[in-house]
XYZ file of C-alpha atoms in Angstrom:
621
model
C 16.861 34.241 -58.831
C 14.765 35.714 -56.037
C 11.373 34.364 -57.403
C 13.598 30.841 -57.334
C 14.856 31.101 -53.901
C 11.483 32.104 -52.457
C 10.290 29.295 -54.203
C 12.567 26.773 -52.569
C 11.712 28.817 -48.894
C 8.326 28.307 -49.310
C 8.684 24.094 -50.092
C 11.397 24.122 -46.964
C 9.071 26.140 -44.594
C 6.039 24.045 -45.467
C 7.993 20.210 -45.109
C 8.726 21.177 -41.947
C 5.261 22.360 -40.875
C 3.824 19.357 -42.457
C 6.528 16.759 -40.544
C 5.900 18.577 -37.374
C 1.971 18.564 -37.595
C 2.224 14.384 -38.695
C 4.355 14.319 -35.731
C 1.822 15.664 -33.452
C -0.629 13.605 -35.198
C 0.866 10.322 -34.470
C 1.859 11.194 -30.817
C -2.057 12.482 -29.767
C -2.508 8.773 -31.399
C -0.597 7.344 -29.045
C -1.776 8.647 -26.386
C -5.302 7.479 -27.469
C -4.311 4.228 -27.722
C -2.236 3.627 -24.490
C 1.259 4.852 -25.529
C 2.085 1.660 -27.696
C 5.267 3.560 -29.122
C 7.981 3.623 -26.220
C 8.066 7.493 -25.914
C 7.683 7.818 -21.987
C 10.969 9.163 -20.203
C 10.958 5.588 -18.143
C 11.535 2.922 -21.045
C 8.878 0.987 -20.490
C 9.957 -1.655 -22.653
C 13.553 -1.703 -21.870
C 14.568 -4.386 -19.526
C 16.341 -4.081 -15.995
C 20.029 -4.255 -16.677
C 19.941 -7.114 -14.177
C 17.492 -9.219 -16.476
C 19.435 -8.443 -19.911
C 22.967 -9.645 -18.166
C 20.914 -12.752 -16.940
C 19.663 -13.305 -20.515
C 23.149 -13.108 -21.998
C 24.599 -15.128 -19.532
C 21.481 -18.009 -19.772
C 22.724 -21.155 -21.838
C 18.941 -22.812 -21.139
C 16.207 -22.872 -23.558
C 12.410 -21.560 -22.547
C 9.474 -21.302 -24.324
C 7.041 -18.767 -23.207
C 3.418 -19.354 -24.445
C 1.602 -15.932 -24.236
C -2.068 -16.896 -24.079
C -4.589 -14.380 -24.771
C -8.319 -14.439 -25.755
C -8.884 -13.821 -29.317
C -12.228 -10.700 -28.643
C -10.014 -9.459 -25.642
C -10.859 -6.150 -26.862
C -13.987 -6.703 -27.036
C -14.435 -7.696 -23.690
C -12.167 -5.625 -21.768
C -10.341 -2.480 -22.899
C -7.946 -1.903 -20.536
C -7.142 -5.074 -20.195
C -6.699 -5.476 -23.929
C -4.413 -2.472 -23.455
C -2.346 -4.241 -21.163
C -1.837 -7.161 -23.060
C -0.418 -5.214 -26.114
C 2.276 -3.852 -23.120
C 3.299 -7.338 -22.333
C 3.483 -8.793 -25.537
C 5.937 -6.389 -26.175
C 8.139 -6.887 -23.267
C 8.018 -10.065 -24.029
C 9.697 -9.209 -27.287
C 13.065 -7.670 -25.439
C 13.098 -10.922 -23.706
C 13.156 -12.622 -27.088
C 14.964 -10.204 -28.757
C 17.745 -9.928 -26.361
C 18.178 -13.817 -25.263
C 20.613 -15.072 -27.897
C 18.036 -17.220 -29.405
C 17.194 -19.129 -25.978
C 14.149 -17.473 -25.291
C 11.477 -18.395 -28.013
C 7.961 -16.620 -27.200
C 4.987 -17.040 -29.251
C 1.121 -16.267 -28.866
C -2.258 -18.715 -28.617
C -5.814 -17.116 -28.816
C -8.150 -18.660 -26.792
C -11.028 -19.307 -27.968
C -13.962 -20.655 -25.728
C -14.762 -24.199 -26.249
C -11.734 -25.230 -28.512
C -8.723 -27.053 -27.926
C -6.560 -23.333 -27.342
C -8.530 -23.018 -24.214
C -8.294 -26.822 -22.559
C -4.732 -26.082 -23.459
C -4.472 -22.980 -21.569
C -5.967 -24.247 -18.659
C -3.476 -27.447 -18.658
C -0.697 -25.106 -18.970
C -1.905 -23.245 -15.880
C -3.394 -20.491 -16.867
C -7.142 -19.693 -15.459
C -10.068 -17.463 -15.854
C -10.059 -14.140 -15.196
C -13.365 -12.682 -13.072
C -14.113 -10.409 -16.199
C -16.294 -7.556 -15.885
C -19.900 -7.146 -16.516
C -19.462 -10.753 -15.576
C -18.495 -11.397 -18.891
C -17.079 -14.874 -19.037
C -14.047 -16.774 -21.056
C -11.539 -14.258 -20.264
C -7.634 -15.635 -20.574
C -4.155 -13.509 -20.015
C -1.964 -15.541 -18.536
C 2.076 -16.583 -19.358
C 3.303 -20.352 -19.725
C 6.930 -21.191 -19.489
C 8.450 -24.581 -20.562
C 11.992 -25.159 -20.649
C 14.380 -28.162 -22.576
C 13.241 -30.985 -20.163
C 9.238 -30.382 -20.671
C 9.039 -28.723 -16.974
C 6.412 -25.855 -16.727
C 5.491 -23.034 -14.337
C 2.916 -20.498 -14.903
C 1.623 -16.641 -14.452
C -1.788 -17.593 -14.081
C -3.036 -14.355 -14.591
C -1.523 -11.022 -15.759
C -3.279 -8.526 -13.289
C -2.656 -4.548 -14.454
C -2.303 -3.977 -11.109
C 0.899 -6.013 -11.068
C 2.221 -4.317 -13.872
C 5.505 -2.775 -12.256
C 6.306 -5.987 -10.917
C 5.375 -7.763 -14.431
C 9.316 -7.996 -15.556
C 10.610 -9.081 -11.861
C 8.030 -12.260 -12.475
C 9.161 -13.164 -15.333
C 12.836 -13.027 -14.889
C 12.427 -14.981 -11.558
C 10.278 -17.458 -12.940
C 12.981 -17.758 -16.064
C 15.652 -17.966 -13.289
C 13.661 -20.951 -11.695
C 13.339 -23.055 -14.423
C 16.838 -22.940 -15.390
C 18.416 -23.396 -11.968
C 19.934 -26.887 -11.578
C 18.184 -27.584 -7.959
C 15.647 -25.637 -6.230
C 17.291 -24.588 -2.746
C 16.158 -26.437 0.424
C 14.724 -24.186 3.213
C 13.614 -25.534 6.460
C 11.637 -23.194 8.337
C 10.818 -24.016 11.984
C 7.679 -22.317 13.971
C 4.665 -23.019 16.085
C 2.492 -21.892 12.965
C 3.938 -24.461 10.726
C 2.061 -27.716 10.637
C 2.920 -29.604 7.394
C 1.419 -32.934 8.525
C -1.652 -31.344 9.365
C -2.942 -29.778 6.109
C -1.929 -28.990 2.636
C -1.096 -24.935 3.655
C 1.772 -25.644 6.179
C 0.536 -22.719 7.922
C -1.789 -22.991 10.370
C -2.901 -19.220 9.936
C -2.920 -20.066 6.051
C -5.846 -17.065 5.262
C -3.647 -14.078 6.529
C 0.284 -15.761 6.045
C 0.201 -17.190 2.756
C 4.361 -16.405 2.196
C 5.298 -19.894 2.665
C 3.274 -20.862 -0.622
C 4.820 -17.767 -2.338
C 8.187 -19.116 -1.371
C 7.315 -22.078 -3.078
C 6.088 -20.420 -6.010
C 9.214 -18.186 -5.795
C 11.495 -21.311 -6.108
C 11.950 -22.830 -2.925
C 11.687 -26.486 -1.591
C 10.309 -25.251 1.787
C 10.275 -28.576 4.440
C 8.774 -27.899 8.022
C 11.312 -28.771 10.901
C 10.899 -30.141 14.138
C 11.181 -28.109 17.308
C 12.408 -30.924 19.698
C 15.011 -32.336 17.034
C 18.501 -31.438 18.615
C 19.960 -31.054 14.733
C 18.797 -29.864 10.995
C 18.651 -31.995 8.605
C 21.454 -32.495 5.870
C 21.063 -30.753 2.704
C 18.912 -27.726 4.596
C 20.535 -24.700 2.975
C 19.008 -22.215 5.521
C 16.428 -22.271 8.270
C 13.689 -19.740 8.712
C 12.763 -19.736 12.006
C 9.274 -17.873 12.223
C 7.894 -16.220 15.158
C 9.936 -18.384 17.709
C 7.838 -19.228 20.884
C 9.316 -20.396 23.858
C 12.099 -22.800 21.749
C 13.089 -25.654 23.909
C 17.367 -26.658 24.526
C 16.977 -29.056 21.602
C 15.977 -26.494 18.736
C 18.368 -23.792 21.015
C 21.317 -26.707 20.357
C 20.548 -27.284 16.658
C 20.329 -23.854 15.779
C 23.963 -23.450 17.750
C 25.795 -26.346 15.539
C 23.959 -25.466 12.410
C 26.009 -21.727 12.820
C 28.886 -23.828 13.548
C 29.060 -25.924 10.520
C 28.595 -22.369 8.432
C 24.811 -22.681 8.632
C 22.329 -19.725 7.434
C 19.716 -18.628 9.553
C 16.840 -16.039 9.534
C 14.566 -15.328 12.230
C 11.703 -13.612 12.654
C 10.659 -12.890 16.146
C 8.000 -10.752 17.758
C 7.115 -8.593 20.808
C 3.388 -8.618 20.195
C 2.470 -10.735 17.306
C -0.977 -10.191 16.496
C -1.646 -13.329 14.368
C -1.375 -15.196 18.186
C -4.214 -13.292 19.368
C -6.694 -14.317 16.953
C -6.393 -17.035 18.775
C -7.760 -14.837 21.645
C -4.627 -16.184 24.277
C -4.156 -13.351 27.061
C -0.853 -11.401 26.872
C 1.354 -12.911 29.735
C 4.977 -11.585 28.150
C 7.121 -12.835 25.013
C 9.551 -15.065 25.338
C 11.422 -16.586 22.033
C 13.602 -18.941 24.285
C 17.005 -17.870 21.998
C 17.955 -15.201 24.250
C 21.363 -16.901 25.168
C 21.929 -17.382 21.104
C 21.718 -13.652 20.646
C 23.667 -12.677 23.727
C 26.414 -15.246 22.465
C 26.302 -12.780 19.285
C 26.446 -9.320 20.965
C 22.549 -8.855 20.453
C 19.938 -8.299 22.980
C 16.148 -8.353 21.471
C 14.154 -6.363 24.601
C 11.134 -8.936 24.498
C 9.108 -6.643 26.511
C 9.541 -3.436 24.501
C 7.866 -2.082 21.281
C 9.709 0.237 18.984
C 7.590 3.624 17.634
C 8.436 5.966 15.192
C 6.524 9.268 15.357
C 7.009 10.488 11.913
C 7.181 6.976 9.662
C 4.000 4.964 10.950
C 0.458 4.624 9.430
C -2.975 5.864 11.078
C -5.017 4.001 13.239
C -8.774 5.051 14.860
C -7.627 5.525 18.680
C -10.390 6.540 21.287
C -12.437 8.430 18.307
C -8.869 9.843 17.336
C -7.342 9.034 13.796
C -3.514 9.352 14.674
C -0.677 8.337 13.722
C -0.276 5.554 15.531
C 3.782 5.571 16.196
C 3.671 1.647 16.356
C 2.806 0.251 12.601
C 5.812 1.217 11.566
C 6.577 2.289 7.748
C 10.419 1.729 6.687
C 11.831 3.758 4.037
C 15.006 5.070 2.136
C 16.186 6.724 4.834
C 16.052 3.760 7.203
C 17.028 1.007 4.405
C 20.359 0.391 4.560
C 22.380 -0.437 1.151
C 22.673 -3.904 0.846
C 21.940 -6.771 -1.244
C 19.586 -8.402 1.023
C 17.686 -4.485 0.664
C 18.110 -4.885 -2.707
C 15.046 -3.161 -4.379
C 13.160 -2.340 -1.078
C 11.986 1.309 -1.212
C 9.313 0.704 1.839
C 8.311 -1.549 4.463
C 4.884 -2.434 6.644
C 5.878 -3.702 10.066
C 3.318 -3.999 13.281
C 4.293 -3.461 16.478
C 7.995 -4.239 15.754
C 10.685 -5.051 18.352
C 14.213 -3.376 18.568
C 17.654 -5.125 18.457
C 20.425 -3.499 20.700
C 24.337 -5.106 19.717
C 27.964 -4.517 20.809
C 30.414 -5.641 17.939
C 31.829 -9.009 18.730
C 35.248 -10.096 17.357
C 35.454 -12.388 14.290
C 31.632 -11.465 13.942
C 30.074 -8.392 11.199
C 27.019 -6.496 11.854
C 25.246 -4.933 9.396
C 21.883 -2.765 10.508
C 19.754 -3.509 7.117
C 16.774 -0.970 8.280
C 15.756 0.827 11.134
C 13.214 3.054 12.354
C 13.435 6.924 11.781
C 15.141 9.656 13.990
C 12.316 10.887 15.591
C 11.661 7.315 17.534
C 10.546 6.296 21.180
C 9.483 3.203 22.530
C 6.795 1.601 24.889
C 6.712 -1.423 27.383
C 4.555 -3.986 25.380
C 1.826 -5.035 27.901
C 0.794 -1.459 27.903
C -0.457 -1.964 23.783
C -2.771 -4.372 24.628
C -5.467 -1.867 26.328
C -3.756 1.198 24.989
C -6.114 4.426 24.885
C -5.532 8.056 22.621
C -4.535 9.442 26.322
C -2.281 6.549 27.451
C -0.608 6.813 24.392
C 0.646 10.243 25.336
C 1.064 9.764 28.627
C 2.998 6.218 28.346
C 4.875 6.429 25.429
C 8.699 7.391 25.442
C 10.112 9.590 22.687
C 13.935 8.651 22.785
C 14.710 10.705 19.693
C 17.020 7.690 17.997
C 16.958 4.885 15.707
C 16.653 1.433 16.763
C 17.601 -1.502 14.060
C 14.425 -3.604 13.363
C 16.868 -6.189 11.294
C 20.509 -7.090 11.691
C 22.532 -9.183 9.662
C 25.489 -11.058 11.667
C 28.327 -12.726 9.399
C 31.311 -14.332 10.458
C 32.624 -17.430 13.111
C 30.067 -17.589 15.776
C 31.259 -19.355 19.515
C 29.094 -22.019 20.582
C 27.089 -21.903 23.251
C 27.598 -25.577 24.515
C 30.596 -27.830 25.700
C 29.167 -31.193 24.441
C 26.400 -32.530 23.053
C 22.867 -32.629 24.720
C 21.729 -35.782 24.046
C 22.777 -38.813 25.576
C 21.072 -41.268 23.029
C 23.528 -43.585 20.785
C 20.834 -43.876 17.997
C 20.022 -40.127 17.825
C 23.927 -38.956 17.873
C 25.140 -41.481 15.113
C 22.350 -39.274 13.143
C 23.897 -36.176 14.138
C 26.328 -34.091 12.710
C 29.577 -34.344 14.580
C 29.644 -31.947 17.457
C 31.563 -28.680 17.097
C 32.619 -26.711 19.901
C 34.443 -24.050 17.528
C 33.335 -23.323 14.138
C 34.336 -24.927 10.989
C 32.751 -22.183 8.904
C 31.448 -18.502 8.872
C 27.783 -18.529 9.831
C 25.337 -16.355 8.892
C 22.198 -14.630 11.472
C 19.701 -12.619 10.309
C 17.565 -11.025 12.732
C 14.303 -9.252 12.367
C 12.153 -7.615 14.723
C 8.471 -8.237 13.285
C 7.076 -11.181 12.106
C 3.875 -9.803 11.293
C 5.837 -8.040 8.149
C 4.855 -11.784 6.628
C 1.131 -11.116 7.087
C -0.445 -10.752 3.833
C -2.781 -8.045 5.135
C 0.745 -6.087 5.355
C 2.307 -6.689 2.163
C -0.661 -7.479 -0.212
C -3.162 -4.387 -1.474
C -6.080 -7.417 -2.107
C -5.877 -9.137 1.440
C -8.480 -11.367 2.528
C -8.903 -12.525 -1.237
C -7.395 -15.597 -2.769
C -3.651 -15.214 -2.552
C -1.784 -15.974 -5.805
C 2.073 -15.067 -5.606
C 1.600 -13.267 -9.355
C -1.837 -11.933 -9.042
C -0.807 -9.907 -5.433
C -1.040 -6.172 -6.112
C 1.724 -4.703 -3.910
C 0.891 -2.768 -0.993
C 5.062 -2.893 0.223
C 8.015 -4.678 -0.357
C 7.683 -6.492 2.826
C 7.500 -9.996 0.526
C 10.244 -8.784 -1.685
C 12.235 -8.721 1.414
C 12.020 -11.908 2.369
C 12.839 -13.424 -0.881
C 15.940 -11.664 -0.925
C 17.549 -12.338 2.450
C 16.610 -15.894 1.421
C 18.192 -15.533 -1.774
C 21.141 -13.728 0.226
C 21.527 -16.387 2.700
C 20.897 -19.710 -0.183
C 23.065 -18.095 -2.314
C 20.123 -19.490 -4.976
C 21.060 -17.330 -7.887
C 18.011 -16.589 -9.164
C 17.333 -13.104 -10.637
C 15.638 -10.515 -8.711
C 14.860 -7.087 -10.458
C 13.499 -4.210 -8.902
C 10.293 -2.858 -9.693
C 10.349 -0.079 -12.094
C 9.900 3.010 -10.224
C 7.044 5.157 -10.558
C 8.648 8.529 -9.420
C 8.837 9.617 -13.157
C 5.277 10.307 -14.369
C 4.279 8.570 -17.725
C 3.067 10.711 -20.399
C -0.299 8.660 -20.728
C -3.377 10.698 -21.088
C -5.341 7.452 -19.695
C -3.381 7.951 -16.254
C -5.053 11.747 -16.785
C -8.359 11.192 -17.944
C -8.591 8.588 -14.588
C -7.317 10.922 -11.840
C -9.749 12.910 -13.281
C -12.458 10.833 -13.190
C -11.291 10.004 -9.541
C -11.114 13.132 -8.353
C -14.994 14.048 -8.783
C -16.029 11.629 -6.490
C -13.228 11.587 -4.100
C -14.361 13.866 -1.368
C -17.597 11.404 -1.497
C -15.034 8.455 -1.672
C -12.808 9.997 1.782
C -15.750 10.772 3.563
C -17.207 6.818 3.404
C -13.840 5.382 3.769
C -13.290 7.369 7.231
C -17.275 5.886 8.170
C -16.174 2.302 7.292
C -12.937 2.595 9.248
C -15.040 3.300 11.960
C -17.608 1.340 11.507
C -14.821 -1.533 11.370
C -13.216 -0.118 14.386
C -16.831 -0.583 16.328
C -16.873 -4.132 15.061
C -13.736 -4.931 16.243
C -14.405 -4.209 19.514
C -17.828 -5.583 19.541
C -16.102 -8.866 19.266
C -13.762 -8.289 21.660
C -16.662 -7.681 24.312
C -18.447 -10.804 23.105
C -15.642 -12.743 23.292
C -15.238 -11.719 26.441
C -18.054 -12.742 28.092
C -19.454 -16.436 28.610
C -23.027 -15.577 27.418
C -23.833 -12.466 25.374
C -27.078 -10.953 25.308
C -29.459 -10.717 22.641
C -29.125 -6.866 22.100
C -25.686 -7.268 22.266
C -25.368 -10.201 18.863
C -28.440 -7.683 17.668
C -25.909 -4.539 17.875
C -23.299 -6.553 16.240
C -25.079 -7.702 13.102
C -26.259 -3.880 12.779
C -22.969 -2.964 12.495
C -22.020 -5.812 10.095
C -24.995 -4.630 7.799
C -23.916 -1.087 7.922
C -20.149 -2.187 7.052
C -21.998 -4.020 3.776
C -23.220 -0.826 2.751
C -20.690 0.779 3.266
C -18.412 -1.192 1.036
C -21.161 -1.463 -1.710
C -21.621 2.645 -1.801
C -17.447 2.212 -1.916
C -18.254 -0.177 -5.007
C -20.873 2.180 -6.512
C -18.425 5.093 -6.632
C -15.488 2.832 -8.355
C -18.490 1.807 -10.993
C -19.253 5.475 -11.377
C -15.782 6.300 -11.620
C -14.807 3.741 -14.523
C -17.896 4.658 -16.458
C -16.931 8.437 -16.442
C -13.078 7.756 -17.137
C -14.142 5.792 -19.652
C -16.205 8.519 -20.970
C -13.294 11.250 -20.952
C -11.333 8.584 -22.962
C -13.910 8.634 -25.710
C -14.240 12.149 -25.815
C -10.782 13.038 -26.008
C -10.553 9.908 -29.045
C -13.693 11.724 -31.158
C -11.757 14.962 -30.547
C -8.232 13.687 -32.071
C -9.590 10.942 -34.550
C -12.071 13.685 -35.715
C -10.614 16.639 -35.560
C -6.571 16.999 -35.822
C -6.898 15.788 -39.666
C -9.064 18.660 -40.355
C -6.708 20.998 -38.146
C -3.642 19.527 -39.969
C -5.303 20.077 -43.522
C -6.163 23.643 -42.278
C -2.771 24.581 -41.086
C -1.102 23.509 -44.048
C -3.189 25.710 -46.057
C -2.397 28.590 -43.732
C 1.335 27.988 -44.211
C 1.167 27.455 -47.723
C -1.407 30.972 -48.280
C 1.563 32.850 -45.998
C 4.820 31.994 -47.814
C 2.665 32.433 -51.133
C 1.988 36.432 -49.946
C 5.741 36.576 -48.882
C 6.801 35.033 -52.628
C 4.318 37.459 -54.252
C 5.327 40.232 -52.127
C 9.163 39.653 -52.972
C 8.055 39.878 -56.597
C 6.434 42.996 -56.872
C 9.561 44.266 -55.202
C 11.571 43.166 -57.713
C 9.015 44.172 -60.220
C 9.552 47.933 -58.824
């Protein structure tokens, strides 16, 4: 009986050793290969529970065309690595869209028809490594009617924001009409060129609207009225707005329009144009006063505690006027819907006194620990002015209001006089026929790319972007807010839960040899970029430069290229020694946890054999 029941203890004991050592087995596995197997506390393959009630709610079908070079792995291994990731999202789409979502894979192979069809589809080349060429991982979507959009390249560094493209672009292709947004600015110059924008190289957002969903149509400054069929009006960085725009803005609140407006203290996209500061002046002062609001023109909100660092006089400070927004300041709202932080420079502040039949809502702000400074005193502003000039008021100011309700207009009758031009207007209203909406926002410099995109100064692609803030994510949701579009937005997963991924490991380790080397070149090439800066500003300054002076500037230029190519060096150096900790640690599992799992069995088995054998004798005795 005992022999028997130390029998059965023995074959217990050692299942369970053996089940927990194959379980160990296949998780140091996974972690060698990437963490295919969803075991991470953040459920990296689950979908946003705004994306799976979209799905179930979605009557349309899409097909999604996954295209992905057939040697990927041989070419790139992380990248490889990242495809596996999205072809398993793309799965749960699949899986959880009642049969509308159909998804299915091409290899691309150079030279054959899969890769002419991947490029008609819109998906390009990706600037491989090791300038290895013919390398495709891109997304096609094509819904009932034969319409296609595209993700023409899946960068890693896009990766939390990987689902939120998809489901928008899903969203877009099944809407019934893309909504109409008419944005009205001195930078916007459709007739001019294909980029509306005049600064097109730093504010790219008006093709990422596009991209995003939106038919975006330029409007005219000295038309007294928007157009029909506009179902809101952006007006960007407004500059001295003449009574006609004034008056069309005024009836387009009274016939319920939506409006969003993006003004600016110092915007410093209108002095690469090198104009002299003389004062800001937006021209809708009387538009905001008729709404409770006053927007000091001459004033720049600072926040001592939230703002980034700038080189000063030889000082890195914190300079208390590029402005970073976070939880604390975001209000909840669904225009702040998914915005954890912000990138505003040299923001203005909103001041407002609740008006009747009107709703204010403060949708972010700057910090507690805030102060402000009179504008004109920026422009030459030294590490001891700053301390002298700038007043710490020790509140928050709102950088963005949102107005709702019945606005009052701010004219009697209409301004025009011409029979032509008032048969084309909209009937003049002198109270209003709907609620209005007005959303205000301090900055406009938030729509810089160099603000919002981690790879500025690069070819802008609205799904190749790394993120640097949500400052774009913003935007697209007041506009979705004030179109009422419908299209799905889903926050980014959050990355305050680390992933179990011994890659993630392996690479801060890698990165942290060289990154005292790294720090101490980055703070040279600030500098060095600080030096150019001004440099230009000199030369700029004066009607004929010397020759030592254009000599000192191309010095510096030179020095800046080295810089950035040691900066280069050290990310090559980097790769090639994370990449070396990755192999090491795969010899060490592949290699050795079978032998370690064969030896441990043994061990178990050789101690519940002395334990039987020990019982035994007992008996025995």
């Amino acid at each position: 009986m005992s022999l028997r029941l130390g029998k059965n203890i023995k074959l217990v004991y050692m299942g369970v050793g053996i089940a927990v050592l194959t379980a160990a087995l296949i998780f140091c596995l996974n972690l060698v290969v990437g963490g295919y197997w969803d075991v991470t506390a953040d459920d990296r393959f689950g979908l946003d529970k705004d994306t799976v009630k979209w799905l179930e709610d979605n009557k349309y079908g899409v097909n999604i065309r996954f295209y992905v070079s057939k040697d990927l792995a041989q070419k790139d291994v992380a990248l490889a690595g990242y495809a596996d990731y999205v072809r398993r999202l793309l799965a749960e789409y699949q899986r959880r869209s009642n049969g509308q979502i159909k998804v299915s894979a091409v290899e691309v192979v150079p030279f054959t028809s899969s890769q002419t069809e991947a490029e008609r589809a819109g998906v390009k080349e990706f600037a491989a490594p090791d300038n290895k060429k013919y390398v495709y991982l891109g997304l096609s979507f094509t819904d009932e009617n034969g319409r296609t959009l595209a993700i023409p390249q899946l960068a890693p560094e896009r990766r939390d924001e990987l689902e939120s493209d998809i489901t928008r672009l899903l969203s877009v292709l099944t809407a019934n009409r893309r909504p109409r947004l008419g944005i009205l600015s001195p930078y916007f110059r459709a007739a001019e060129q294909k980029n509306p924008l005049r600064y097109a190289e730093n504010l790219p957002f008006v093709d990422q609207l596009e991209t995003l969903g939106y038919d975006v149509v330029s409007l005219s400054k000295t038309s007294p009225f928007v157009p029909e069929g506009i179902d809101a009006v952006l007006v960007f960085y407004p500059l001295n707005l003449e009574e006609e725009a004034l008056y069309a803005l005024d009836q387009y609140l009274m016939w319920g329009g939506k409006v969003m407006v993006m003004m600016d203290v110092l915007a410093e996209e209108r002095f690469k144009e090198k104009e002299m500061f003389i004062g800001y002046n937006s021209g809708l002062q009387r538009l905001l006063k008729n709404a409770g609001v006053l927007y000091r023109e001459d004033v720049l909100a600072g926040d001592n505690s939230n703002s980034r660092e700038l080189m000063l006089s030889g000082h890195f400070i914190k300079y208390p006027f590029w402005l970073i927004v976070t939880n604390d300041g975001i209000a909840e709202h669904p225009v702040m819907k998914g915005t954890k932080k912000l990138f505003l420079n040299h923001s203005g502040f909103f001041e407002y006194t609740p008006q009747q039949n009107l709703r204010t809502t403060v949708l972010f702000s700057t910090g507690e620990n805030s102060g402000a400074l009179p504008a004109v005193k920026a422009i030459n502003l030294t590490y001891d002015g700053l301390l002298k000039d700038y007043l710490l008021t020790d509140k928050r100011y709102p950088l963005a209001l949102l107005i709702e309700g019945k606005f009052k207009s701010l004219f009697d009758r209409p301004i025009v006089s011409s029979a032509q031009i008032l048969a084309e207007m909209p009937p003049f209203l002198s109270l209003p026929l709907k609620e209005g909406t007005l959303l205000l926002v301090g900055d406009s410099d938030m729509a810089a790319a160099a603000l919002w995109d981690a790879k500025a100064g690069q070819k802008h692609d609205a799904f190749a972007a790394a993120t640097l803030s949500d400052n774009m994510r913003f935007i697209e949701s007041a506009l979705d807010y004030l179109t009422q579009s419908g299209y799905a937005t889903v926050a980014r997963k959050p990355d305050e839960k680390p992933r179990l991924n011994m890659s993630d490991v392996f690479y801060r380790l890698a990165a942290g040899v060289y990154q005292p080397q790294k720090k101490a070149i980055a703070d040279e090439l600030a500098e060095i970029r600080q030096q150019i800066t001004e440099a230009k500003e000199r030369l700029a300054a004066l009607a004929l430069p010397s020759a030592k002076q254009i000599k000192n500037l191309e010095e510096l230029q030179r020095t800046e290229a080295d810089k950035e190519n040691e900066l280069r060096r050290i990310a090559y150096l980097t790769e090639e020694r994370y990449q070396n900790y990755l192999s090491w640690f795969a010899v060490a599992v592949i290699g050795g946890l079978p032998l370690l799992w064969v030896l441990l069995v043994w061990g178990i088995y050789r101690i519940y054999e002395r334990r039987v054998r020990r019982r035994a004798e007992e008996y025995v005795k």
